[in-house]
Amino acid sequence: MTDLGIAENESPTAAAERGRSTRWWALGVLALAQLMVVLDATIVTISLPFAQRDLHISDGDKQWMLTAYTLIFGGLLLLGGRLADYLGRRRMFLIGLVGFAAASALAGLAQNAAELFAGRALQGAFAAVLAPAALSLVSVTFTEPRERARAFGAFAGVSAGGAAIGLIVGGALTEYADWRWCLLVNTPVALLALAGAFAFVIRDIPLPRTGGYDVPGAVTVTLGLISIVYGFSRAAEDGWLAGSTLALLIVGVALLAAFVAIERRSANPLLPLHIPGEINRGGSYLVALLVPIAMFAMFINLSYYLQVTLGYSSLKAGVAFLPFPIGVIISAGVASTLLPRIGPRPLMIGGGILGIAGLVYLAQLDYGAGFAASVLPAISLIALGMGALFVSMQTTALHQVEAEDSGVASALLNAAQQVGGAIGTALLTSISVQVAERYAKHNATIDHVTARAAIHSYDVAFYIGAGFFLAAIVIVGLMIRDKPQNLIEGAEHAAIGV
């Protein structure tokens, strides 16, 4: 049932060893695709001013270089996950890679704003196909408990560190090449992953469907998520009480409520409600929603602090984030070893505590503070917490999910992260702007008031981010109840149908 059959005259032991080696090569391919998808949300951040100048994009429209990707990505993830379940995970993974390569070329070669935004939207659409297929392929490829924990550890490290890596790569490409290469670089990477997928990724056999697609569910959830994400992004510019913001959020909530009602009655639901209904999985999805908000408290405000306050170049600002992915990789490796022994709950709580400590430390920034003493220890603590959180969260989100539902379960996890990131961007940007204006107004006579007001707004955002980590810890304490033995059973359930 896979591409990894036993060759003629090959012993079972040799075949097993060959299959084990091939699985790890497959993981490398899947992780490469996941890295490409994750870092594409941030790789264009530093290059945005250069693209705006070259393509004559207005200040009001420049946000679409970011939101065209995240809106479509988050809105179509559930549909992409269900397509992976219905049509085959490997097949959709290959389609996603080809589409992402083409969309990246279109965006990178854009001659005007419309072409750039269309390319970014297409990137988001194919990322919505690619991401859930990749995560569900990890789930069904690795079925032995210890190997599965290590595989999820590596994949989680890529997921958690990809945003920071995107800032580093984007800074380097912007400074030494051209802003277009922040988009064009995806095309050769996607084609490399495509070749690797043909060689190493298993061919799964989707179960036959007895009914049609849940078109009403697909339409309502996609439009609902897009409306909510767009509403949060508009709140950063128009305000939380603006009519446009409230209308988008109300419409989004109403559409999601309609989606739940449709799923309860559908014979072939897009999202079987038992997936988030199981307490461990439901807790993981809530944590996946909250943690990116806390992460954006660091990424967005710290990026401005490094470039505006400390005067770092694009490349130097990107490199300053390098300790974050390094810390995530170390933490994810340790967590993947501990996960089968102690279960996800202690690791998630410990990761949340480290995240709180790092953001509270970072919130002590003051005018004249340097990187080594004020920033480096903080981002190192947060990184160590992120690795443990992401490994446990991804594993528990797929806890005892049947093989036919692993694509949509993976998509729901990715969708929660995308929505959380959008909420974090809008919420923390709006609050930071308001806090800075208020500080400058009440301290107009002090020296360097603009810089001091900005740093004060960053500190407030860091405290708010720590609050979201605290909320995630509470959810873990109440909802995550997995035991190590349950993770083993979950691996056996996920292996069905391979």
XYZ file of C-alpha atoms in Angstrom:
498
model
C 0.000 0.000 0.000
C 3.046 2.273 -0.131
C 5.937 2.851 -2.500
C 8.163 1.082 -0.021
C 7.459 -2.527 -0.890
C 9.874 -5.436 -0.421
C 11.995 -6.011 -3.499
C 12.422 -9.484 -4.931
C 15.137 -11.496 -3.130
C 15.396 -8.819 -0.422
C 15.228 -9.967 3.167
C 12.564 -8.497 5.468
C 15.325 -7.038 7.701
C 16.998 -5.260 4.782
C 13.648 -3.990 3.542
C 12.810 -2.657 6.995
C 16.162 -0.863 7.205
C 15.700 0.631 3.736
C 12.206 1.757 4.676
C 13.479 3.390 7.873
C 16.116 5.355 5.944
C 13.592 6.411 3.324
C 11.202 7.678 6.012
C 13.800 10.125 7.312
C 14.542 11.379 3.814
C 10.792 11.857 3.401
C 10.713 13.858 6.627
C 13.399 16.140 5.227
C 11.259 16.795 2.163
C 8.122 17.444 4.234
C 10.006 19.725 6.640
C 11.474 21.689 3.724
C 7.991 22.305 2.339
C 6.692 23.314 5.775
C 9.607 25.712 6.246
C 8.844 27.339 2.905
C 5.189 27.819 3.832
C 5.876 29.177 7.324
C 8.689 31.567 6.498
C 6.769 33.022 3.543
C 4.511 34.806 6.039
C 7.495 36.846 7.281
C 10.157 36.758 4.546
C 8.649 39.796 2.777
C 8.372 41.918 5.940
C 11.779 43.593 5.644
C 11.508 43.900 1.842
C 8.080 45.576 1.907
C 9.340 49.212 1.632
C 11.428 48.320 -1.437
C 8.528 46.562 -3.194
C 6.263 49.502 -2.357
C 8.700 51.940 -3.966
C 9.344 49.894 -7.121
C 5.696 49.060 -7.852
C 4.275 52.411 -6.676
C 2.030 50.813 -4.043
C 0.098 53.257 -1.873
C 0.405 53.277 1.919
C -3.189 52.100 2.194
C -2.584 49.087 -0.060
C 0.878 47.980 1.066
C -0.583 45.673 3.764
C -1.909 43.385 1.030
C 1.584 42.074 0.391
C 1.233 40.364 3.780
C -2.499 39.874 4.239
C -3.211 38.531 0.734
C -1.120 35.511 1.739
C -2.333 35.003 5.304
C -6.014 35.662 4.538
C -6.253 33.068 1.778
C -3.983 30.648 3.602
C -6.027 30.726 6.802
C -9.369 30.785 5.011
C -8.752 27.748 2.781
C -6.856 25.504 5.185
C -9.808 23.355 6.228
C -10.787 22.776 2.618
C -7.176 21.942 1.794
C -7.056 19.444 4.633
C -10.215 17.695 3.526
C -8.972 17.542 -0.069
C -5.881 15.757 1.243
C -8.115 13.204 2.977
C -10.405 12.726 -0.038
C -7.906 12.801 -2.896
C -4.701 11.541 -1.254
C -2.133 13.323 0.868
C 0.841 12.689 -1.413
C -1.105 13.771 -4.499
C -2.195 17.046 -2.878
C 1.318 17.595 -1.542
C 2.693 17.371 -5.093
C -0.036 19.664 -6.457
C 0.658 22.144 -3.672
C 4.389 22.233 -4.482
C 3.839 22.820 -8.207
C 1.264 25.538 -7.540
C 3.394 27.237 -4.905
C 6.391 27.317 -7.258
C 4.313 28.914 -10.033
C 2.608 31.422 -7.715
C 5.976 32.466 -6.246
C 7.341 33.126 -9.729
C 4.245 35.193 -10.593
C 4.600 37.294 -7.437
C 8.367 37.709 -7.784
C 8.130 38.852 -11.414
C 5.140 41.154 -10.800
C 5.171 44.417 -12.759
C 2.438 46.115 -10.754
C 0.632 45.897 -7.432
C -2.267 43.818 -8.778
C 0.071 41.101 -10.077
C 1.985 41.059 -6.801
C -1.155 40.723 -4.675
C -2.594 38.070 -6.995
C 0.625 36.078 -6.746
C 0.631 36.315 -2.955
C -3.016 35.196 -2.821
C -2.213 32.198 -5.026
C 0.714 31.371 -2.762
C -1.716 31.334 0.164
C -4.152 29.082 -1.702
C -1.516 26.478 -2.558
C -0.009 26.756 0.930
C -3.457 25.799 2.248
C -3.176 22.597 0.203
C 0.482 21.978 1.022
C 0.619 22.498 4.789
C -2.072 20.034 5.980
C -0.905 17.419 3.480
C 2.657 17.681 4.815
C 1.700 17.380 8.493
C -0.674 14.466 7.894
C 2.038 12.702 5.862
C 4.342 12.945 8.878
C 1.578 11.379 10.968
C 1.042 8.402 8.666
C 4.704 7.899 7.725
C 6.017 7.519 11.285
C 4.043 4.976 13.316
C 6.652 3.671 15.795
C 6.224 5.809 18.956
C 9.815 6.940 19.472
C 10.445 7.611 15.792
C 7.137 9.445 15.595
C 8.073 11.673 18.535
C 11.422 12.506 16.915
C 9.737 13.238 13.582
C 7.193 15.562 15.191
C 10.046 17.200 17.093
C 11.889 18.025 13.878
C 8.704 19.175 12.144
C 7.672 21.302 15.136
C 11.105 22.902 15.241
C 10.693 23.970 11.630
C 7.174 25.282 12.295
C 8.169 27.276 15.368
C 11.418 28.673 13.981
C 10.252 29.351 10.429
C 8.987 32.864 11.136
C 12.355 33.942 12.558
C 14.220 32.231 9.720
C 12.021 34.168 7.298
C 13.191 37.456 8.816
C 16.837 36.387 8.514
C 16.556 35.167 4.929
C 14.442 38.168 3.940
C 16.982 40.574 5.398
C 19.879 38.903 3.599
C 18.106 38.710 0.229
C 16.897 42.306 0.475
C 20.353 43.637 1.317
C 22.488 41.579 -1.068
C 20.138 40.712 -3.951
C 16.719 42.276 -4.544
C 13.348 42.253 -2.823
C 11.975 40.072 -5.639
C 14.211 37.190 -4.542
C 12.288 37.012 -1.268
C 9.527 35.540 -3.477
C 11.481 33.980 -6.354
C 13.595 31.863 -3.999
C 10.533 29.694 -3.332
C 10.405 28.404 -6.903
C 13.676 26.408 -6.917
C 13.071 25.288 -3.326
C 9.585 23.995 -4.207
C 10.918 22.176 -7.281
C 13.669 20.583 -5.173
C 11.048 19.413 -2.683
C 8.963 18.099 -5.595
C 11.823 15.899 -6.779
C 12.348 14.648 -3.235
C 8.647 13.913 -2.830
C 8.602 11.690 -5.929
C 11.600 9.808 -4.578
C 10.821 9.398 -0.883
C 7.269 10.322 0.187
C 4.925 7.353 0.573
C 1.944 6.892 -1.727
C -1.128 6.733 0.494
C -4.454 5.304 -0.679
C -7.420 7.546 0.221
C -10.528 5.763 1.376
C -13.418 5.748 -1.138
C -16.118 8.347 -0.531
C -19.763 7.294 -0.486
C -21.100 10.845 -0.741
C -20.219 14.212 -2.248
C -18.203 17.148 -0.955
C -19.532 19.405 1.778
C -19.757 22.493 -0.457
C -21.952 24.587 1.917
C -19.546 23.856 4.770
C -16.522 24.738 2.642
C -18.055 28.052 1.558
C -19.221 29.161 5.017
C -16.022 28.268 6.908
C -13.754 29.796 4.260
C -15.702 33.061 4.064
C -16.102 33.109 7.853
C -12.384 32.739 8.535
C -11.472 35.265 5.844
C -13.989 37.739 7.281
C -12.636 37.366 10.822
C -8.978 37.533 9.816
C -9.642 40.524 7.566
C -11.650 42.152 10.352
C -8.736 41.870 12.740
C -6.313 43.227 10.144
C -8.610 46.205 9.463
C -8.866 46.900 13.183
C -5.194 47.859 13.204
C -5.932 50.698 10.783
C -9.612 51.612 11.282
C -9.984 50.863 15.001
C -11.799 48.147 16.898
C -15.107 50.031 17.078
C -15.153 51.102 13.435
C -18.237 50.031 11.529
C -16.181 48.130 8.940
C -14.301 46.195 11.633
C -17.417 45.280 13.611
C -19.323 44.306 10.473
C -16.546 41.974 9.313
C -16.224 40.337 12.734
C -19.992 39.918 13.170
C -20.373 38.445 9.685
C -17.420 36.133 10.320
C -18.836 34.846 13.610
C -22.276 34.356 12.025
C -20.770 32.379 9.151
C -18.784 30.173 11.535
C -21.941 29.539 13.570
C -23.700 28.570 10.345
C -20.763 26.297 9.545
C -21.141 24.451 12.863
C -24.863 24.010 12.208
C -24.145 22.655 8.720
C -21.515 20.229 10.014
C -23.944 18.838 12.582
C -26.357 17.889 9.790
C -24.006 16.988 6.959
C -23.582 13.336 5.981
C -20.019 14.068 4.770
C -18.846 17.000 6.911
C -15.837 19.094 5.977
C -14.873 19.123 9.670
C -16.233 16.210 11.698
C -16.980 17.913 15.013
C -15.558 15.002 16.979
C -12.064 16.161 15.897
C -12.011 19.376 17.997
C -14.596 17.832 20.355
C -12.081 15.450 21.966
C -10.722 17.316 24.997
C -7.003 16.857 24.291
C -7.307 17.879 20.667
C -9.595 20.791 21.535
C -7.059 22.049 24.066
C -4.266 21.804 21.502
C -6.223 23.848 18.966
C -6.890 26.561 21.543
C -3.199 26.653 22.469
C -2.373 26.860 18.745
C -4.625 29.928 18.547
C -3.093 31.706 21.561
C 0.631 31.004 21.206
C 1.115 32.834 17.859
C -0.399 35.964 19.434
C 2.334 35.873 22.066
C 4.998 35.205 19.415
C 3.898 38.199 17.366
C 4.271 40.296 20.504
C 7.958 39.555 20.159
C 8.535 39.463 16.394
C 6.737 42.622 15.321
C 7.783 44.969 18.101
C 11.298 43.592 18.432
C 11.825 44.006 14.691
C 10.958 47.705 14.978
C 13.137 48.069 18.077
C 16.188 46.606 16.352
C 15.843 48.619 13.135
C 14.405 51.911 14.349
C 15.734 52.263 17.888
C 19.087 50.486 17.596
C 19.586 51.384 13.920
C 20.325 47.854 12.706
C 20.505 47.205 8.957
C 18.050 44.788 7.320
C 20.552 41.930 7.456
C 21.753 42.656 10.979
C 18.165 42.815 12.245
C 17.436 39.463 10.636
C 20.592 37.858 12.048
C 19.689 39.162 15.517
C 16.786 36.691 15.472
C 19.123 33.743 14.794
C 19.198 32.607 18.459
C 15.460 31.967 18.210
C 15.465 29.135 15.636
C 18.598 27.685 17.245
C 16.868 27.591 20.628
C 13.729 26.097 19.092
C 15.709 23.298 17.422
C 17.481 22.444 20.688
C 14.268 22.535 22.686
C 12.306 20.537 20.111
C 14.977 17.828 20.124
C 14.873 17.519 23.907
C 11.071 17.606 23.986
C 10.741 14.879 21.344
C 12.907 12.618 23.510
C 10.919 13.338 26.670
C 7.454 13.256 25.104
C 6.967 9.443 25.024
C 8.162 9.215 28.634
C 6.322 12.001 30.418
C 3.533 12.990 28.017
C 2.690 16.424 26.554
C 1.208 18.198 29.567
C 4.429 18.889 31.553
C 6.237 19.949 28.401
C 3.490 22.370 27.370
C 3.269 23.906 30.836
C 7.054 24.200 31.044
C 7.185 25.783 27.593
C 4.514 28.293 28.546
C 6.381 29.245 31.731
C 9.589 29.842 29.750
C 7.604 31.965 27.289
C 6.187 34.091 30.102
C 9.640 34.534 31.645
C 11.126 35.593 28.320
C 8.439 38.145 27.489
C 8.407 39.619 30.999
C 12.205 39.976 30.792
C 11.854 41.585 27.368
C 9.245 43.994 28.756
C 11.981 45.630 30.849
C 13.414 47.327 27.737
C 14.329 50.934 28.329
C 15.853 53.717 26.298
C 19.556 53.025 25.840
C 19.267 49.275 26.469
C 21.446 47.045 24.294
C 20.896 43.735 22.534
C 23.182 41.421 24.506
C 21.833 42.229 27.963
C 18.187 43.052 27.244
C 17.150 41.063 24.159
C 19.328 37.962 23.765
C 18.418 36.267 27.091
C 14.726 36.951 26.512
C 14.468 35.499 22.997
C 16.528 32.498 24.115
C 14.023 31.727 26.878
C 11.074 32.146 24.525
C 12.710 29.874 21.936
C 13.274 27.115 24.478
C 9.622 27.332 25.449
C 8.404 27.331 21.838
C 10.168 24.096 20.941
C 8.555 22.177 23.807
C 5.142 23.723 23.142
C 5.072 23.031 19.411
C 6.249 19.423 19.659
C 3.600 18.580 22.244
C 0.873 20.661 20.603
C 1.283 19.092 17.168
C 1.390 15.575 18.570
C -1.685 16.058 20.769
C -3.637 17.804 18.002
C -3.481 14.521 16.044
C -4.170 12.366 19.116
C -6.066 9.219 18.045
C -7.252 10.811 14.800
C -8.251 8.166 12.269
C -6.190 8.144 9.066
C -9.097 9.389 6.940
C -9.363 12.515 9.119
C -5.660 13.305 9.607
C -5.614 15.869 6.778
C -8.464 17.965 8.151
C -7.105 17.640 11.717
C -3.742 18.952 10.491
C -5.485 21.753 8.610
C -7.415 22.818 11.706
C -4.135 23.108 13.620
C -2.585 25.260 10.885
C -5.745 27.366 10.600
C -5.705 28.070 14.346
C -2.103 29.254 14.076
C -2.821 31.505 11.096
C -5.860 33.075 12.735
C -3.890 33.538 15.941
C -1.094 35.243 14.029
C -3.552 37.598 12.345
C -5.178 38.415 15.684
C -1.756 39.073 17.189
C -0.756 41.396 14.353
C -3.945 43.458 14.546
C -4.377 43.481 18.310
C -0.806 44.289 19.274
C -0.283 46.829 16.503
C -3.440 48.708 17.481
C -2.562 48.704 21.177
C 1.065 49.697 20.549
C 0.058 52.691 18.434
C -2.460 53.880 21.035
C -0.018 53.403 23.939
C 2.763 55.280 22.126
C 0.470 58.214 21.315
C -0.737 58.413 24.900
C 2.834 58.279 26.293
C 4.055 60.997 23.925
C 1.110 63.216 24.804
C 1.704 62.967 28.561
C 5.513 63.234 28.382
C 5.969 65.827 25.644
C 8.769 67.678 27.443
C 11.243 64.820 27.977
C 14.204 64.150 25.681
C 13.833 61.628 22.853
C 10.130 61.340 23.582
C 9.309 59.580 20.301
C 11.852 56.797 20.865
C 10.867 56.438 24.507
C 7.173 56.267 23.592
C 7.874 53.530 21.059
C 9.852 51.454 23.573
C 7.099 51.890 26.162
C 4.541 50.607 23.640
C 6.740 47.577 22.939
C 6.959 46.802 26.657
C 3.165 46.901 26.982
C 2.832 44.530 24.013
C 5.344 42.123 25.592
C 3.314 42.038 28.817
C 0.149 41.335 26.819
C 1.950 38.527 25.008
C 2.941 37.035 28.362
C -0.733 37.114 29.297
C -1.593 34.955 26.295
C 1.064 32.454 27.335
C -0.562 32.371 30.771
C -3.969 31.714 29.202
C -2.421 28.846 27.210
C -1.038 27.312 30.433
C -4.496 27.438 32.012
C -5.990 25.654 28.997
C -3.269 23.000 29.134
C -3.946 22.436 32.831
C -7.673 21.994 32.226
C -7.801 20.162 28.899
C -4.570 18.270 28.128
C -4.847 14.887 29.816
C -2.815 12.633 27.516
C -0.593 9.994 29.073
C 2.526 8.578 27.348
C 0.670 5.305 26.659
C -2.090 7.245 24.919
C 0.466 8.725 22.532
C 1.501 5.204 21.540
C -2.130 4.270 20.931
C -2.571 7.472 18.956
C 0.318 6.518 16.708
C -1.339 3.175 16.000
C -4.638 4.891 15.125
C -2.886 7.340 12.804
C -1.191 4.480 10.994
C -4.469 2.944 9.829
C -4.920 3.103 6.068
C -1.282 3.674 5.074
